[in-house]
């Protein structure tokens, strides 16, 4: 019951209904594909401890329902998220088209510093692809998002997506861009030791060389 | 002239007969069905249609006139009437529809149910203006507007059959897709004419516009197995299969079908009716209610329904609907005031310690089962989850509710407005109604800036609550490992005596009366006046045992009434209320026939107020207190269910008035004598 970790990150998975958010989470945590999954009711929750750059990080992941009817419930979970996976389905144009809406929600409701990774899911459905890699990567660039194409079915890039996001958050903590002590940062220290270590380091807010 | 008078009295008689019958629909009496000759009059009376003539201008100049005419033509062609008949039906149909279209100013479109609604009415062969008035009445009273109705339908399906609802949701099938034709036409579009007429007979007498939802619900749940088997079919064919369900209904099924719907209606919390009637059936816009229903996670229940249900004794609630309240707020908030029967489930556990949370849920389920088996007031099949009442703070509550829904738990609802509205509902009496209420820690009190001193006093002297739920709450508050282990122990061994103590009325000791809920805990802070009233109770913690027969034959007892004591924690006791010239006594039955416990012995003059429940006039509350200057200080109360309530309260108030007169006379004498 007593888990040891250095940091705890609050993490969101958002995106249109049916884009595979719950499957991504399931694949990340259980390393299995959930073929018969049903729609998400409200919000589901999962957590996992990952080791990134020598630091152990507990990811507390909120998997939100994509259906419109849950919007008012799911919105209440945005606040204080440190990172988010914004998911669309490469075989479903509509899910891609609504990305900017989701993005606006995340930026306004979560912290403005939230680290977001765009995940083009269902990479395995190459034959039915409706959104090209190039197009989405352009969108990501314009909106300052990281970008990966993933497949919850094969597991390709799933762990990478989550870890890449974490790495960026850790980097931002180390270079002082993110302050874990600020309320609503979505970051907590696992135990007091890390806190001390962190405070010993000189803060260099304008220097990105640590990344 | 004479004939007309006759005619009217006949209708009046019919009406009164109808009203009597409306209540006994479920009794399986076939009289609910109406003979052909009377149908028109009965429908008119149920729908409140006054005979008045309408002027049809017969100008057919709608932009959509062509569509309308074509649709009418098609429908009439399908009817098996004679050519001559057809022509008159066709012209009536078009003229009625055109008139309606102009008067409501809503464009006609194919399949909006108007034609389907009109056909059974035209079949009545009444004058055209009457047909129209009937039609208009049905449209205004029974046909829902907007899409909220379908969201509500989904919530009801979720409430009664979560697995089926989830199946349809996952297939992205919304109720609109299959049930719009049902509800827009009151099932006339999908059922045969005889079935429709029969159903309408029952329906109009019922007079409940929401009843349609339950008819639809029965329709869907009845064929749930067939629907679930369609899992590999494309969405469209499932929708078609669903919307065709009512067509298989036979005339002989209608009665059963309606009683089933009634059964479901009785097992559904009803407060959505008050909250939604206006926005579903009136033309008013109420974006708030609409928003709350379209975005609801599960069926909402409002505070007054919850409170009534929880404080109402079993005998009155029937067997249908009993709530089991789950308080999802953080432990410290729970400990600063909660409903006496509330089970505390700390939602933060779900995040912080998944295993402990799972066990807490198991604890909840077994506590619920035990409470049900013990027939306790705390027990109920219907789960009501309560949060703080603030969307931001209720994240975890919603997550817990969502997880229950995901596990396909039946009967899951959420308290509208959470603790905040509960607090608001009780107003100044919140200290008496809630257990452990502490206005210095209660968030609502603090935010109201209302640290009511008198409420405080009562609560501070209260001994720690003895029930298991309180204990869990208190235990969870401190997070040490040792305490957590204890919590597990409580939860894992639900059979342990602690849980039983909460749910078994037989487990009560006499002392319990004093120390349970705050209202009754007053004895601990006796003020001097109180002591002088009933010195007997002061030194004896056990109730005095007396003989019933000797008490009944006592000369000073004026009257006695059978009653039930209703304790705030939900326990009830068979008792007898006895009234003497000066006192009111309550003798509680014991296991032995002639022995009784005197549980209440109060001077009549100590009764400061007698109140009764609006809905249940047999439930009478005595509030005891004294006048302190101009203020009335209430320091104790008892609640009873008295079958002869009116008689009893009349007698008591008469005695009180007499007592006061006597007292003031004496005082006057006393004042006079020294002079």
Short mmCIF file of C-alpha atoms in Angstrom, two decimals, chain A residues 1 17-18 38-39 41-45 60 62 67-72 76-77 79, chain B residues 154 166 169-170 172 294-295 297 350-351 356 391-392 395-396 398-399 402 405-406 484:
data_model
loop_
_atom_site.label_atom_id
_atom_site.label_comp_id
_atom_site.label_asym_id
_atom_site.label_seq_id
_atom_site.Cartn_x
_atom_site.Cartn_y
_atom_site.Cartn_z
CA UNK A 1 0.00 0.00 0.00
CA UNK A 17 -16.29 9.90 -28.36
CA UNK A 18 -14.99 6.71 -29.89
CA UNK A 38 -18.13 0.09 -23.99
CA UNK A 39 -18.53 3.85 -23.81
CA UNK A 41 -19.57 6.87 -18.20
CA UNK A 42 -18.53 10.21 -16.83
CA UNK A 43 -14.93 9.62 -16.00
CA UNK A 44 -12.71 6.68 -15.20
CA UNK A 45 -9.52 6.61 -13.33
CA UNK A 60 -2.84 9.75 -11.91
CA UNK A 62 -8.38 10.71 -15.59
CA UNK A 67 -19.89 12.01 -25.37
CA UNK A 68 -21.40 15.45 -25.32
CA UNK A 69 -23.87 14.60 -22.59
CA UNK A 70 -21.09 14.17 -20.05
CA UNK A 71 -19.43 17.45 -20.90
CA UNK A 72 -20.48 19.35 -17.79
CA UNK A 76 -14.88 19.66 -13.67
CA UNK A 77 -11.88 17.34 -13.88
CA UNK A 79 -8.58 21.86 -13.26
CA UNK B 154 -32.66 7.52 -21.15
CA UNK B 166 -25.13 1.06 -21.70
CA UNK B 169 -25.22 4.08 -25.57
CA UNK B 170 -22.22 2.18 -26.79
CA UNK B 172 -24.67 5.35 -30.08
CA UNK B 294 -29.37 16.67 -20.63
CA UNK B 295 -26.10 16.64 -18.73
CA UNK B 297 -25.03 11.52 -14.94
CA UNK B 350 -11.00 5.71 -4.65
CA UNK B 351 -7.97 7.72 -5.62
CA UNK B 356 -9.67 0.16 0.67
CA UNK B 391 -19.57 20.68 -9.31
CA UNK B 392 -15.92 21.33 -8.59
CA UNK B 395 -15.62 15.36 -8.89
CA UNK B 396 -14.99 12.31 -6.78
CA UNK B 398 -19.36 11.79 -9.73
CA UNK B 399 -16.56 9.34 -10.26
CA UNK B 402 -20.01 6.63 -12.56
CA UNK B 405 -23.24 2.85 -13.14
CA UNK B 406 -20.44 1.09 -14.91
CA UNK B 484 -7.10 2.11 8.43
#
